XYZ file of N, CA and C in Angstrom:
507
model
N 15.605 77.446 149.024
C 15.711 76.396 150.372
C 15.490 77.718 151.135
N 14.935 77.334 152.119
C 14.510 78.715 152.794
C 15.675 78.610 154.791
N 16.328 79.232 154.520
C 17.502 79.968 155.981
C 16.365 80.885 156.787
N 16.990 80.397 158.157
C 16.284 81.568 159.281
C 17.375 81.719 159.954
N 17.764 82.646 160.072
C 19.091 83.067 161.205
C 18.135 83.533 162.270
N 17.318 82.703 163.388
C 16.928 82.853 164.377
C 17.462 84.141 165.242
N 18.791 84.143 165.602
C 19.409 85.375 166.377
C 18.642 86.822 165.624
N 19.215 87.075 164.315
C 18.939 88.297 163.957
C 16.655 88.309 164.000
N 16.134 87.111 163.988
C 14.746 87.504 163.734
C 14.667 86.985 165.015
N 15.401 87.128 165.878
C 15.089 87.668 167.658
C 14.823 88.906 167.537
N 16.326 89.532 167.396
C 16.219 90.842 167.861
C 15.399 92.146 166.370
N 15.230 90.963 165.641
C 13.642 92.400 164.761
C 12.447 92.147 165.803
N 12.128 91.245 166.490
C 11.275 90.569 167.044
C 11.022 91.218 168.102
N 12.697 92.436 169.226
C 12.541 92.584 170.036
C 12.677 93.906 169.810
N 13.310 94.564 168.844
C 12.930 95.865 168.531
C 11.478 96.369 168.303
N 11.007 95.844 167.118
C 9.146 95.765 167.330
C 8.543 95.527 168.657
N 9.304 94.959 169.723
C 8.542 95.419 170.912
C 8.754 96.010 171.522
N 10.213 96.627 171.243
C 10.652 97.929 172.188
C 9.864 99.259 171.928
N 9.495 99.353 170.614
C 8.947 100.429 169.740
C 7.647 100.577 170.198
N 6.363 99.277 170.576
C 5.214 99.332 170.459
C 4.837 100.302 172.083
N 3.995 101.002 172.350
C 3.639 101.457 172.946
C 2.890 101.147 174.068
N 3.577 101.288 175.206
C 2.655 100.772 176.655
C 1.852 101.875 177.467
N 1.908 102.063 178.469
C 0.684 102.578 179.171
C 1.841 103.346 180.174
N 2.282 104.242 180.696
C 2.962 104.403 182.141
C 1.960 105.564 183.565
N 2.195 104.982 183.971
C 1.556 106.169 185.045
C 3.361 107.006 185.802
N 3.004 108.628 185.642
C 4.337 109.179 185.778
C 4.295 109.248 187.303
N 5.779 109.107 188.780
C 5.557 109.016 189.440
C 6.240 110.917 190.142
N 5.969 111.424 189.327
C 6.138 112.928 189.962
C 5.764 113.769 188.047
N 5.357 115.291 188.521
C 5.420 116.046 187.266
C 6.806 116.461 186.479
N 6.637 116.111 185.197
C 8.765 115.975 184.788
C 8.055 115.990 183.092
N 8.606 116.997 182.266
C 8.925 116.097 181.201
C 9.940 116.413 180.250
N 9.695 116.217 178.937
C 11.291 115.714 178.431
C 11.246 115.747 176.805
N 12.355 115.812 176.444
C 11.935 116.339 174.711
C 13.448 114.894 173.977
N 12.485 114.689 173.823
C 12.941 113.450 172.612
C 13.165 113.732 171.194
N 14.584 113.210 170.095
C 14.317 113.736 169.046
C 13.263 113.296 168.465
N 13.120 112.074 168.236
C 12.169 110.778 167.522
C 10.102 111.650 167.685
N 10.242 111.980 168.759
C 8.975 111.904 170.212
C 8.671 113.832 170.802
N 9.536 114.234 170.120
C 9.170 115.946 170.928
C 9.395 116.257 172.161
N 8.645 117.144 172.973
C 8.601 117.141 173.866
C 7.247 116.411 174.466
N 7.231 115.854 175.675
C 6.190 115.104 175.996
C 6.407 115.225 178.310
N 5.055 115.894 178.046
C 4.373 116.127 179.281
C 4.269 115.090 180.166
N 4.658 114.990 181.748
C 4.103 113.916 182.325
C 3.709 114.617 183.718
N 2.424 113.899 183.773
C 1.671 114.924 184.974
C 1.382 113.876 186.338
N 2.047 113.227 187.071
C 1.746 113.137 188.524
C 0.226 112.151 188.969
N 0.219 110.605 187.934
C -0.600 110.213 188.609
C -2.042 110.283 186.929
N -1.445 110.193 186.042
C -1.947 110.418 184.648
C -1.797 109.609 183.435
N -2.240 108.583 183.194
C -1.343 107.818 182.357
C -1.349 107.897 180.701
N -0.103 107.809 180.282
C -0.094 108.438 179.115
C 0.646 107.213 178.662
N 0.662 107.235 177.364
C 1.399 106.028 176.309
C 2.294 106.743 176.171
N 3.234 105.724 175.847
C 4.986 106.732 175.132
C 5.838 104.674 174.403
N 6.596 105.237 173.604
C 7.258 103.613 173.587
C 6.936 103.014 174.681
N 8.037 101.571 174.383
C 8.358 100.418 175.496
C 10.226 101.095 176.235
N 10.875 101.328 174.922
C 12.069 101.717 175.294
C 12.134 102.979 176.167
N 10.990 103.943 175.645
C 11.392 105.012 176.703
C 11.053 104.776 178.135
N 9.673 104.158 177.965
C 8.871 103.726 179.337
C 10.252 102.978 180.646
N 10.622 102.212 179.571
C 12.172 100.943 181.039
C 12.728 101.919 181.215
N 13.307 103.458 180.406
C 14.176 104.385 180.628
C 13.716 105.169 182.221
N 12.539 105.562 181.392
C 12.013 106.341 182.791
C 11.999 105.545 184.130
N 11.168 104.143 183.783
C 11.142 103.382 185.359
C 12.341 103.099 185.658
N 13.790 102.640 185.256
C 14.618 102.433 185.847
C 15.417 103.439 186.375
N 14.648 104.565 185.720
C 15.461 106.108 186.941
C 13.959 106.989 188.030
N 12.932 105.695 187.844
C 12.294 106.283 188.846
C 10.921 106.904 188.447
N 10.867 107.312 187.236
C 10.000 108.388 186.790
C 8.437 107.784 186.624
N 8.538 107.024 186.285
C 7.214 105.794 186.171
C 7.024 104.806 186.718
N 5.677 104.385 186.278
C 5.383 102.845 186.812
C 4.789 102.282 185.450
N 5.246 101.326 184.574
C 4.874 100.778 183.502
C 2.806 99.603 184.065
N 2.259 99.927 183.332
C 1.527 99.381 184.068
C 0.867 98.142 183.248
N 0.098 97.474 184.054
C 0.659 96.255 182.906
C 1.838 95.496 183.386
N 2.644 95.170 183.630
C 3.786 94.638 183.716
C 4.367 93.562 184.513
N 3.486 92.164 185.086
C 4.106 92.164 186.278
C 4.549 91.275 185.947
N 4.588 90.747 184.785
C 5.607 90.065 184.163
C 7.091 89.979 184.627
N 7.272 91.252 184.621
C 8.795 91.291 185.190
C 9.034 90.217 186.343
N 8.454 90.165 186.744
C 8.785 90.056 188.350
C 9.068 88.213 187.843
N 10.286 87.719 188.513
C 10.812 86.306 187.643
C 9.852 85.160 188.250
N 9.472 85.530 189.940
C 7.968 84.634 190.334
C 6.532 84.732 189.538
N 6.520 85.794 189.460
C 5.204 85.468 188.997
C 5.041 85.205 187.294
N 6.111 85.181 186.485
C 6.405 84.852 185.060
C 6.893 82.859 185.270
N 7.375 82.660 186.045
C 7.022 80.840 186.065
C 5.682 80.826 186.865
N 4.992 81.160 187.093
C 3.436 81.424 187.608
C 2.886 81.149 186.461
N 2.863 82.189 185.912
C 2.143 82.526 184.311
C 2.749 81.249 182.978
N 4.114 80.739 183.621
C 4.546 79.747 182.193
C 4.271 78.080 182.603
N 4.038 77.945 184.489
C 2.726 76.885 184.189
C 1.565 76.996 184.288
N 0.831 78.209 184.579
C -0.258 78.156 183.877
C -0.560 78.198 182.944
N 0.006 77.953 181.834
C -0.343 78.501 179.977
C 0.106 76.793 179.463
N 0.919 76.282 180.615
C 1.517 74.481 180.371
C -0.564 73.947 180.417
N -1.046 74.501 181.509
C -2.732 73.691 182.025
C -3.890 74.026 180.788
N -2.967 75.554 179.772
C -4.490 76.067 178.824
C -4.455 75.520 177.135
N -5.266 75.289 176.792
C -5.183 74.925 175.387
C -5.048 76.297 174.516
N -5.516 77.239 174.855
C -5.827 78.176 173.511
C -4.488 79.227 174.029
N -4.362 80.679 172.969
C -3.547 81.486 173.243
C -3.866 83.042 173.609
N -5.286 83.057 173.715
C -6.254 83.887 173.797
C -5.926 84.544 174.960
N -5.546 84.369 176.076
C -5.452 84.655 177.505
C -3.450 84.390 177.755
N -2.667 84.345 176.568
C -1.380 84.373 176.499
C -0.868 85.765 176.018
N -0.429 85.996 177.778
C 0.961 87.137 177.421
C 1.491 87.224 175.810
N 1.119 88.175 174.884
C 1.917 88.155 173.458
C 2.950 88.157 173.591
N 3.636 88.765 174.200
C 5.331 88.587 174.490
C 6.021 88.306 176.301
N 5.509 87.023 176.434
C 6.284 86.176 177.024
C 8.091 85.459 176.841
N 7.579 85.142 175.605
C 9.353 84.944 175.473
C 10.329 86.111 175.234
N 9.841 87.470 175.486
C 10.409 88.152 175.394
C 10.758 88.453 177.329
N 9.465 88.705 177.714
C 10.059 88.744 179.436
C 10.770 87.302 179.749
N 10.964 86.183 178.967
C 11.930 85.032 179.389
C 13.358 85.569 179.197
N 13.195 86.060 178.129
C 14.918 87.184 177.415
C 15.212 87.753 179.132
N 14.162 88.243 178.759
C 14.619 90.160 179.602
C 15.237 89.604 181.193
N 14.432 88.598 181.386
C 14.795 87.966 183.003
C 15.829 87.318 182.606
N 16.061 86.349 181.925
C 17.153 85.486 181.831
C 18.620 86.637 181.625
N 18.436 87.837 180.737
C 19.079 88.612 180.686
C 20.254 89.745 181.858
N 18.867 89.225 182.315
C 19.267 90.306 184.047
C 20.210 89.969 185.083
N 20.224 90.551 186.173
C 20.907 90.130 187.459
C 20.605 89.162 188.587
N 19.217 88.375 188.103
C 18.109 87.690 188.897
C 18.968 86.441 189.384
N 19.039 85.821 190.432
C 19.543 84.772 190.803
C 20.209 84.180 190.136
N 20.954 83.405 190.436
C 21.107 81.702 189.506
C 20.651 80.131 189.453
N 19.709 80.271 191.009
C 19.265 79.506 191.290
C 18.113 79.531 190.654
N 17.043 81.119 190.662
C 15.685 81.888 190.090
C 15.768 81.009 188.342
N 17.185 81.794 187.802
C 16.859 81.332 186.251
C 17.133 79.784 186.017
N 17.949 79.485 186.516
C 17.498 77.443 186.699
C 16.358 76.808 186.342
N 15.222 78.299 186.773
C 13.367 77.814 187.421
C 13.308 78.234 186.510
N 13.232 79.218 185.942
C 12.390 80.158 184.734
C 13.115 78.945 183.422
N 14.513 78.506 183.592
C 14.670 77.722 181.974
C 14.700 76.675 182.308
N 13.986 75.801 183.576
C 13.959 74.444 183.293
C 12.583 74.743 183.201
N 11.125 75.721 183.389
C 9.806 76.145 183.359
C 9.842 76.502 181.532
N 10.430 77.416 181.193
C 10.477 78.080 180.556
C 10.139 76.719 178.831
N 11.212 76.132 179.339
C 11.832 74.849 178.091
C 11.118 73.685 177.979
N 9.724 73.612 178.946
C 8.389 72.991 179.394
C 7.901 73.404 178.740
N 7.520 74.834 178.892
C 6.407 75.843 178.026
C 6.574 75.350 176.143
N 7.427 75.866 175.990
C 8.202 75.884 174.419
C 7.703 74.337 174.194
N 8.156 73.605 174.372
C 7.754 71.730 174.133
C 6.098 71.820 174.192
N 5.055 72.090 174.890
C 3.887 72.380 174.992
C 4.024 73.313 174.260
N 4.308 74.409 173.484
C 3.643 75.115 172.795
C 3.980 75.039 170.857
N 5.420 73.998 171.224
C 5.635 73.654 169.466
C 4.265 73.174 168.706
N 3.952 71.642 169.387
C 3.177 71.412 168.386
C 1.715 72.299 167.975
N 1.261 72.868 168.929
C 0.272 74.355 168.854
C 0.346 75.231 167.874
N 2.086 75.616 167.967
C 2.660 76.526 166.785
C 2.447 76.222 165.372
N 2.822 74.254 164.964
C 2.748 73.969 164.216
C 1.404 73.682 163.277
N -0.042 73.008 164.663
C -0.931 73.122 164.190
C -1.552 74.678 163.569
N -1.222 75.625 164.520
C -1.893 76.402 164.072
C -1.262 77.371 162.606
N 0.207 76.742 162.152
C 0.288 77.262 160.372
C -0.635 76.486 159.670
N -1.526 75.420 160.083
C -1.953 74.866 158.824
C -3.711 75.007 159.300
N -3.473 75.869 160.261
C -5.516 76.015 160.206
C -5.278 77.863 160.413
N -3.965 78.704 160.764
C -4.151 80.013 160.403
C -4.054 80.981 159.869
N -4.285 82.213 159.203
C -3.258 83.241 158.714
C -2.371 84.171 159.016
N -2.109 84.027 160.283
C -1.670 85.182 161.923
C -0.725 84.547 162.822
N -0.511 84.943 163.129
C -0.069 84.845 164.385
C 0.533 85.616 165.404
N -0.071 86.039 166.323
C 0.185 86.882 167.335
C 1.092 86.980 168.625
N 1.726 86.128 168.795
C 2.433 85.954 170.176
C 4.029 86.087 169.308
N 4.908 87.344 170.259
C 5.557 88.030 169.336
C 6.541 86.691 170.068
N 7.499 86.229 168.983
C 8.470 85.134 168.348
C 7.793 84.057 168.305
N 7.019 83.209 168.310
C 6.461 82.482 168.152
C 6.134 83.024 166.459
N 5.545 84.062 165.875
C 5.111 84.678 164.952
C 6.393 84.204 163.699
N 7.364 84.269 164.257
C 8.321 84.071 163.542
C 8.796 81.889 162.777
N 8.830 81.896 164.246
C 8.574 79.862 163.897
C 6.901 79.568 162.806
N 6.061 80.445 163.396
C 4.768 80.611 161.987
C 5.108 80.364 161.060
N 5.332 81.857 160.610
C 5.734 82.432 159.612
C 6.737 81.739 158.407
N 7.704 80.491 159.765
C 9.328 79.933 158.481
C 8.049 78.278 158.110
N 7.029 78.088 158.923
C 6.393 77.371 158.766
C 5.664 77.032 157.773
N 4.781 78.054 157.659
C 3.692 78.623 156.786
C 4.687 78.631 155.515
N 5.643 79.147 155.431
C 6.619 79.693 154.360
C 7.523 78.554 153.829
N 7.421 76.999 154.294
C 7.510 75.932 154.146
C 6.980 75.399 153.556
N 5.910 75.371 154.194
C 4.850 74.480 153.439
C 4.180 74.747 152.015
N 4.472 76.044 152.375
C 3.895 76.654 150.708
C 4.685 76.694 149.895
N 6.158 76.909 150.077
C 7.382 76.360 148.895
C 7.754 74.945 148.900
N 7.229 73.580 150.039
C 7.019 72.833 149.624
C 5.769 71.997 148.553
N 4.848 72.488 148.515
C 3.495 72.430 148.086
C 4.066 72.766 146.782
N 4.274 73.713 146.320
C 4.701 74.724 144.782
C 5.465 74.125 144.255
N 6.304 72.783 144.682
C 7.017 72.180 144.006
C 6.446 71.097 142.851
N 5.368 70.682 143.520
C 4.837 70.037 142.782
C 4.536 70.791 141.364
N 3.702 72.049 141.315
C 4.044 72.620 140.178
C 4.734 73.047 139.544
N 6.155 73.385 139.952
C 7.213 74.081 139.054
C 8.145 72.852 138.673
N 7.704 71.510 138.494
C 8.438 70.557 138.530
C 8.812 70.605 136.898
N 9.621 70.285 135.705
C 9.478 70.118 134.465
C 10.118 69.175 134.099
């Protein structure tokens, strides 16, 4: 029987997300030394790729700007979720949309905005669930962070379900 601890799976997905490389634009010239990456030199205006976890820390300290991270704005996130509700495929879907939802809900954004995000996100998830199930039948891989957990679980259940017939003694 297949059991899944979704909280642990989400943590794993979030860690993978934080380890991904992102492009940042330094706002000043500076250098840092990290235990895992060694010395990194930042030159104002020259884009550089670094792990997201480091980019987030440096952005909070006003040292860099993460390129292409417009969904950290709650209003843009809501607008994007609404636009996804009108689309058929995942081609233009932001692969870390669920992580963005999570991060904004955990932030200090106003309660009214959180409620709007929750309402829109729930509609979005209800819209996506049948699509994920369908894709589990049609595809071998799924690249949307967090949806991939459900996708793999459905694939695994389907495989175990069909293999049960062949293991009858």
